[in-house]
Structures are given as C-alpha cells and as structure tokens.
Amino acid sequence: MNKTTKDEVISDIAKVIGPLFEQKGFVQKKNIFEFHDSETNNIYQYEILLSKRKGYFSLHLRLNLLNRPFMKEVKKVLKKVWLDEDFIRLEDSSDEMIKSAMKVRTSNFCLRMVTD
C-alpha cells in the first residue's frame, strides 16, 4: 500500500509544473497556481486536487476563472430576482431553502470552472 500523503504528491507535481506556471506570471498558493490580470480583473486559477481511495491516488485538475467586480454586480441582480415576489418558485421552496440557495450561489466569484 502506498504511504505517500496527498500533500506530498501535490508538492511533487508542483515542483514539475511550477516553473512553467511561474514563467507565465502565476503564483503558487498551496495546490493552486493563480494569475491576476489587472487589465480585465480576471483571476485565472489552475487547481490540483487529489483523492486517495482504495490505496491509490486519483488526480483532478480544475481551471477556474474568477472576476470579483463583475460577479458583485451579478450577485446584486441575482438577489433582486430571488427576492422578487413575482419570481416563480417550486411549490415546495421554503424561504429557508431560498436563503440557503442564495448563500451558496453568491458565496464565490467564479465565472466559470472547467474540470476533468
């Protein structure tokens, strides 16, 4: 059985791909390589995720595109829609369920995410 930890494997992967990302201006933050584009306010993230089941690792990669200023405006509109009395809800949607959904949907600034 493999006794290597997830953090050790991520560290090994980062040692190999890290210099390539750094050449493009990315900065490593734990398991994420991140680049801030000041012209567009976009944040590009490459995220390395590992799960260890049955004694072996499964590698997952994510590309995240974040934009805080844009998503702040989107969230304002989204909240107005959800709180609008004319908004059509499912019959069994309680106010608590809607508040929970709003919290989840407005908790991050991710525009898009691509994963394997």
mmCIF file of N, CA and C in Angstrom, residues 43 45 62-68 70-71 74-75 105-114:
data_model
loop_
_atom_site.group_PDB
_atom_site.id
_atom_site.type_symbol
_atom_site.label_atom_id
_atom_site.label_comp_id
_atom_site.label_asym_id
_atom_site.label_seq_id
_atom_site.Cartn_x
_atom_site.Cartn_y
_atom_site.Cartn_z
ATOM 1 N N ILE A 43 -9.087 36.568 -12.586
ATOM 2 C CA ILE A 43 -8.141 35.753 -11.840
ATOM 3 C C ILE A 43 -8.235 34.356 -12.444
ATOM 4 N N GLN A 45 -7.054 30.485 -12.236
ATOM 5 C CA GLN A 45 -6.534 29.519 -11.270
ATOM 6 C C GLN A 45 -6.472 28.134 -11.900
ATOM 7 N N ARG A 62 -8.540 21.473 -12.157
ATOM 8 C CA ARG A 62 -9.600 22.449 -12.403
ATOM 9 C C ARG A 62 -8.982 23.736 -12.924
ATOM 10 N N LEU A 63 -9.673 24.353 -13.845
ATOM 11 C CA LEU A 63 -9.339 25.695 -14.282
ATOM 12 C C LEU A 63 -10.496 26.580 -13.857
ATOM 13 N N ASN A 64 -10.195 27.567 -13.024
ATOM 14 C CA ASN A 64 -11.209 28.495 -12.533
ATOM 15 C C ASN A 64 -10.963 29.870 -13.121
ATOM 16 N N LEU A 65 -12.041 30.540 -13.514
ATOM 17 C CA LEU A 65 -11.979 31.916 -13.961
ATOM 18 C C LEU A 65 -12.829 32.734 -13.003
ATOM 19 N N LEU A 66 -12.189 33.654 -12.296
ATOM 20 C CA LEU A 66 -12.878 34.479 -11.310
ATOM 21 C C LEU A 66 -12.783 35.940 -11.709
ATOM 22 N N ASN A 67 -13.811 36.709 -11.370
ATOM 23 C CA ASN A 67 -13.804 38.146 -11.596
ATOM 24 C C ASN A 67 -14.681 38.782 -10.521
ATOM 25 N N ARG A 68 -14.056 39.320 -9.500
ATOM 26 C CA ARG A 68 -14.787 39.864 -8.351
ATOM 27 C C ARG A 68 -15.700 41.046 -8.703
ATOM 28 N N PHE A 70 -17.128 42.016 -11.510
ATOM 29 C CA PHE A 70 -18.247 41.588 -12.351
ATOM 30 C C PHE A 70 -19.251 40.767 -11.547
ATOM 31 N N MET A 71 -18.745 39.812 -10.760
ATOM 32 C CA MET A 71 -19.639 38.934 -10.008
ATOM 33 C C MET A 71 -20.375 39.675 -8.894
ATOM 34 N N VAL A 74 -23.380 40.876 -10.664
ATOM 35 C CA VAL A 74 -24.255 39.737 -10.962
ATOM 36 C C VAL A 74 -25.014 39.318 -9.704
ATOM 37 N N LYS A 75 -24.320 39.291 -8.584
ATOM 38 C CA LYS A 75 -24.955 38.887 -7.321
ATOM 39 C C LYS A 75 -26.066 39.848 -6.910
ATOM 40 N N ARG A 105 -24.988 30.292 -3.904
ATOM 41 C CA ARG A 105 -24.776 30.878 -5.231
ATOM 42 C C ARG A 105 -23.999 32.185 -5.192
ATOM 43 N N THR A 106 -24.054 32.900 -4.073
ATOM 44 C CA THR A 106 -23.381 34.197 -4.006
ATOM 45 C C THR A 106 -22.126 34.171 -3.128
ATOM 46 N N SER A 107 -21.641 32.994 -2.793
ATOM 47 C CA SER A 107 -20.501 32.908 -1.876
ATOM 48 C C SER A 107 -19.141 32.959 -2.560
ATOM 49 N N ASN A 108 -19.081 32.833 -3.873
ATOM 50 C CA ASN A 108 -17.782 32.920 -4.535
ATOM 51 C C ASN A 108 -17.877 33.813 -5.765
ATOM 52 N N PHE A 109 -16.746 34.014 -6.406
ATOM 53 C CA PHE A 109 -16.665 34.931 -7.539
ATOM 54 C C PHE A 109 -16.300 34.202 -8.833
ATOM 55 N N CYS A 110 -16.646 32.941 -8.875
ATOM 56 C CA CYS A 110 -16.275 32.107 -10.024
ATOM 57 C C CYS A 110 -17.241 32.360 -11.191
ATOM 58 N N LEU A 111 -16.658 32.774 -12.321
ATOM 59 C CA LEU A 111 -17.447 32.911 -13.545
ATOM 60 C C LEU A 111 -17.629 31.566 -14.229
ATOM 61 N N ARG A 112 -16.544 30.817 -14.286
ATOM 62 C CA ARG A 112 -16.543 29.517 -14.959
ATOM 63 C C ARG A 112 -15.540 28.597 -14.298
ATOM 64 N N MET A 113 -15.802 27.323 -14.413
ATOM 65 C CA MET A 113 -14.870 26.314 -13.945
ATOM 66 C C MET A 113 -14.919 25.154 -14.927
ATOM 67 N N VAL A 114 -13.752 24.684 -15.307
ATOM 68 C CA VAL A 114 -13.641 23.512 -16.167
ATOM 69 C C VAL A 114 -12.854 22.469 -15.391
#
